[in-house]
Every structure is written in structure tokens, then in C-alpha cells.
Amino acid sequence: MTLTTSTIMTALRKWLPAIACSLPLALAMGALFAWRNPEHPTSVAVAAMAVCSWPIIATALQVLWFDRNATNAALESGRGDVETAWFQEAAATAFWATMGGLLFLDGIGSALHLDWLAPIGLAHALVLGVGSFALSYLWLRRRDR
């Protein structure tokens, strides 16, 4: 695949809603962090947390919300085994939910000074990974019956 200006603009247009919706959420995350950590300069804390959380929130919104039409179209067109498509979709959802969830929990835990959230442990990873996979898979099966 050749990377051209047209390809970049098409991808940007596809991601624009997720990028736009995630900006206020990232700024809210930065404001929450700055509010709970007054020892840091407010503008620096808001900016740093927003910059760190914005790509994570944008990716989560794109994969889990805005890009659902592509997945649904592939399932409806009958390409491949539906059971395999459900499994792959559930695995992708679980991966992004786990990565975003762990970063979110660690950010919230450190922002609010909650010791049981900030350092992330194996229990957090297992609950998020296995739980999000199971919920996603069961939801896909139930929806397509």
C-alpha cells in the first residue's frame, strides 16, 4: 500500500469524529488530574494528561464506537465464518478495552490517589481482558441470533 496524500486524507476523515469527541474527554481527564494533584502547575498537568490520554481515548472511540459499521458490514456480507468473525471481533474489543482500561485505571488511580487502582496489578488486567472478551463475545452472539 502506497502512502499518498489522498490515503492520509481518507484516513483522517475516517478518524475525525473520534479525534473531535475525544478532545473534551482528554481535557476533562487532565482537569481531574490537575485538581487532585495541586503540587503540579495546573496548566502543565492538564496539558500533559490530555496529551497522554487523547490518543488512547480517540483509539477506543474509533474502534469501539465509530468503526462498528465496517465490522457489521463484514459480518452481514457473509464473508468467512460468522463464529470466527465473532471471536475475532471479541478479541479485538477485549485487547483495546484492556489496554485503554489499564491506562485509564492507572490514570484515575494516580489522579485521585487511590492506592488500590494505581499500581495496576495482574488482577486488573485479567478482569478487564477476560471480562471484556466474554461480554463482547456474548453480546455479538446474542445480537446476531
Tab-separated table of C-alpha atoms in Angstrom:
chain	number	residue	atom	x	y	z
A	1	MET	CA	0.000	0.000	0.000
A	2	THR	CA	1.389	3.325	-1.045
A	3	LEU	CA	1.121	6.178	1.400
A	4	THR	CA	-0.197	9.169	-0.539
A	5	THR	CA	-1.838	12.419	0.424
A	6	SER	CA	-5.186	11.003	-0.665
A	7	THR	CA	-4.733	7.955	1.572
A	8	ILE	CA	-3.801	10.125	4.534
A	9	MET	CA	-6.782	12.449	3.990
A	10	THR	CA	-9.181	9.499	3.719
A	11	ALA	CA	-7.861	8.021	6.960
A	12	LEU	CA	-8.043	11.418	8.673
A	13	ARG	CA	-11.666	11.890	7.583
A	14	LYS	CA	-12.474	8.434	8.943
A	15	TRP	CA	-10.874	9.232	12.336
A	16	LEU	CA	-12.047	12.865	12.604
A	17	PRO	CA	-15.201	12.157	14.683
A	18	ALA	CA	-13.235	10.071	17.198
A	19	ILE	CA	-10.490	12.697	17.431
A	20	ALA	CA	-13.025	15.502	17.921
A	21	CYS	CA	-15.059	13.640	20.548
A	22	SER	CA	-12.006	12.521	22.489
A	23	LEU	CA	-10.531	16.026	22.917
A	24	PRO	CA	-13.044	17.193	25.558
A	25	LEU	CA	-12.741	13.861	27.351
A	26	ALA	CA	-8.947	14.141	27.401
A	27	LEU	CA	-9.149	17.717	28.697
A	28	ALA	CA	-11.577	16.579	31.406
A	29	MET	CA	-9.115	13.842	32.369
A	30	GLY	CA	-6.350	16.465	32.535
A	31	ALA	CA	-8.515	18.781	34.643
A	32	LEU	CA	-9.332	15.940	37.038
A	33	PHE	CA	-5.641	15.114	37.382
A	34	ALA	CA	-4.722	18.771	37.968
A	35	TRP	CA	-7.485	19.180	40.558
A	36	ARG	CA	-6.319	16.167	42.574
A	37	ASN	CA	-2.598	16.988	42.252
A	38	PRO	CA	-2.232	20.663	43.214
A	39	GLU	CA	1.524	20.296	43.739
A	40	HIS	CA	1.966	20.331	39.936
A	41	PRO	CA	1.433	23.511	37.888
A	42	THR	CA	-2.182	23.387	36.691
A	43	SER	CA	-1.586	24.190	33.024
A	44	VAL	CA	1.263	21.685	32.752
A	45	ALA	CA	-0.742	18.949	34.499
A	46	VAL	CA	-3.808	19.484	32.292
A	47	ALA	CA	-1.749	19.618	29.100
A	48	ALA	CA	0.420	16.591	29.929
A	49	MET	CA	-2.501	14.380	30.967
A	50	ALA	CA	-4.585	15.490	27.969
A	51	VAL	CA	-1.753	14.765	25.530
A	52	CYS	CA	-1.156	11.348	27.084
A	53	SER	CA	-4.809	10.309	27.250
A	54	TRP	CA	-6.082	11.805	23.979
A	55	PRO	CA	-4.710	9.086	21.630
A	56	ILE	CA	-5.959	6.337	23.925
A	57	ILE	CA	-9.453	7.789	24.148
A	58	ALA	CA	-9.551	8.513	20.386
A	59	THR	CA	-8.499	4.952	19.531
A	60	ALA	CA	-11.042	3.481	21.923
A	61	LEU	CA	-13.835	5.609	20.467
A	62	GLN	CA	-12.816	4.753	16.893
A	63	VAL	CA	-12.558	1.016	17.466
A	64	LEU	CA	-15.467	0.540	19.823
A	65	TRP	CA	-17.921	3.154	18.544
A	66	PHE	CA	-17.264	4.838	15.196
A	67	ASP	CA	-15.789	1.883	13.260
A	68	ARG	CA	-18.608	-0.546	14.084
A	69	ASN	CA	-20.119	-0.182	10.587
A	70	ALA	CA	-17.122	-1.843	8.924
A	71	THR	CA	-17.318	-4.814	11.276
A	72	ASN	CA	-21.076	-5.123	10.926
A	73	ALA	CA	-20.835	-4.920	7.118
A	74	ALA	CA	-18.262	-7.732	7.045
A	75	LEU	CA	-20.497	-9.915	9.205
A	76	GLU	CA	-23.601	-9.183	7.137
A	77	SER	CA	-21.888	-9.834	3.813
A	78	GLY	CA	-21.232	-13.398	4.903
A	79	ARG	CA	-17.501	-13.293	4.262
A	80	GLY	CA	-15.937	-16.083	6.250
A	81	ASP	CA	-17.291	-17.987	9.200
A	82	VAL	CA	-19.588	-15.933	11.413
A	83	GLU	CA	-18.363	-17.704	14.554
A	84	THR	CA	-14.757	-16.826	13.655
A	85	ALA	CA	-15.776	-13.215	12.980
A	86	TRP	CA	-17.442	-13.025	16.397
A	87	PHE	CA	-14.335	-14.457	18.040
A	88	GLN	CA	-12.012	-12.014	16.227
A	89	GLU	CA	-14.237	-9.033	16.992
A	90	ALA	CA	-14.470	-10.020	20.655
A	91	ALA	CA	-10.685	-10.461	20.826
A	92	ALA	CA	-10.060	-7.034	19.260
A	93	THR	CA	-12.556	-5.401	21.606
A	94	ALA	CA	-11.000	-7.140	24.612
A	95	PHE	CA	-7.499	-6.059	23.609
A	96	TRP	CA	-8.415	-2.377	23.233
A	97	ALA	CA	-10.620	-2.434	26.321
A	98	THR	CA	-7.787	-3.974	28.330
A	99	MET	CA	-5.117	-1.555	27.121
A	100	GLY	CA	-7.329	1.511	27.446
A	101	GLY	CA	-8.835	0.274	30.688
A	102	LEU	CA	-5.479	-0.326	32.335
A	103	LEU	CA	-4.208	3.091	31.336
A	104	PHE	CA	-7.493	4.664	32.426
A	105	LEU	CA	-7.451	2.889	35.799
A	106	ASP	CA	-3.835	3.850	36.401
A	107	GLY	CA	-4.544	7.460	35.430
A	108	ILE	CA	-7.637	7.699	37.606
A	109	GLY	CA	-5.881	5.880	40.446
A	110	SER	CA	-2.925	8.241	40.438
A	111	ALA	CA	-5.110	11.314	39.886
A	112	LEU	CA	-7.437	10.508	42.774
A	113	HIS	CA	-4.733	8.942	44.967
A	114	LEU	CA	-6.493	5.574	45.103
A	115	ASP	CA	-3.855	3.050	46.120
A	116	TRP	CA	-5.879	0.019	45.033
A	117	LEU	CA	-6.009	1.330	41.436
A	118	ALA	CA	-2.601	2.826	40.966
A	119	PRO	CA	-0.281	0.418	40.532
A	120	ILE	CA	-2.100	-1.814	38.133
A	121	GLY	CA	-1.885	-5.447	39.089
A	122	LEU	CA	-2.467	-8.771	37.408
A	123	ALA	CA	-5.994	-8.935	38.808
A	124	HIS	CA	-6.932	-5.697	37.000
A	125	ALA	CA	-5.515	-6.992	33.709
A	126	LEU	CA	-7.251	-10.359	33.982
A	127	VAL	CA	-10.627	-8.933	34.934
A	128	LEU	CA	-10.516	-6.365	32.130
A	129	GLY	CA	-9.178	-8.764	29.491
A	130	VAL	CA	-11.272	-11.849	30.198
A	131	GLY	CA	-14.343	-9.870	31.213
A	132	SER	CA	-14.370	-7.613	28.154
A	133	PHE	CA	-13.777	-10.597	25.835
A	134	ALA	CA	-16.634	-12.576	27.396
A	135	LEU	CA	-19.050	-9.641	27.355
A	136	SER	CA	-18.193	-8.726	23.773
A	137	TYR	CA	-18.477	-12.308	22.516
A	138	LEU	CA	-21.784	-12.913	24.283
A	139	TRP	CA	-23.163	-9.594	23.032
A	140	LEU	CA	-22.204	-10.417	19.421
A	141	ARG	CA	-23.794	-13.884	19.651
A	142	ARG	CA	-26.975	-12.551	21.196
A	143	ARG	CA	-27.282	-9.731	18.674
A	144	ASP	CA	-26.835	-11.975	15.620
A	145	ARG	CA	-29.228	-14.793	16.628
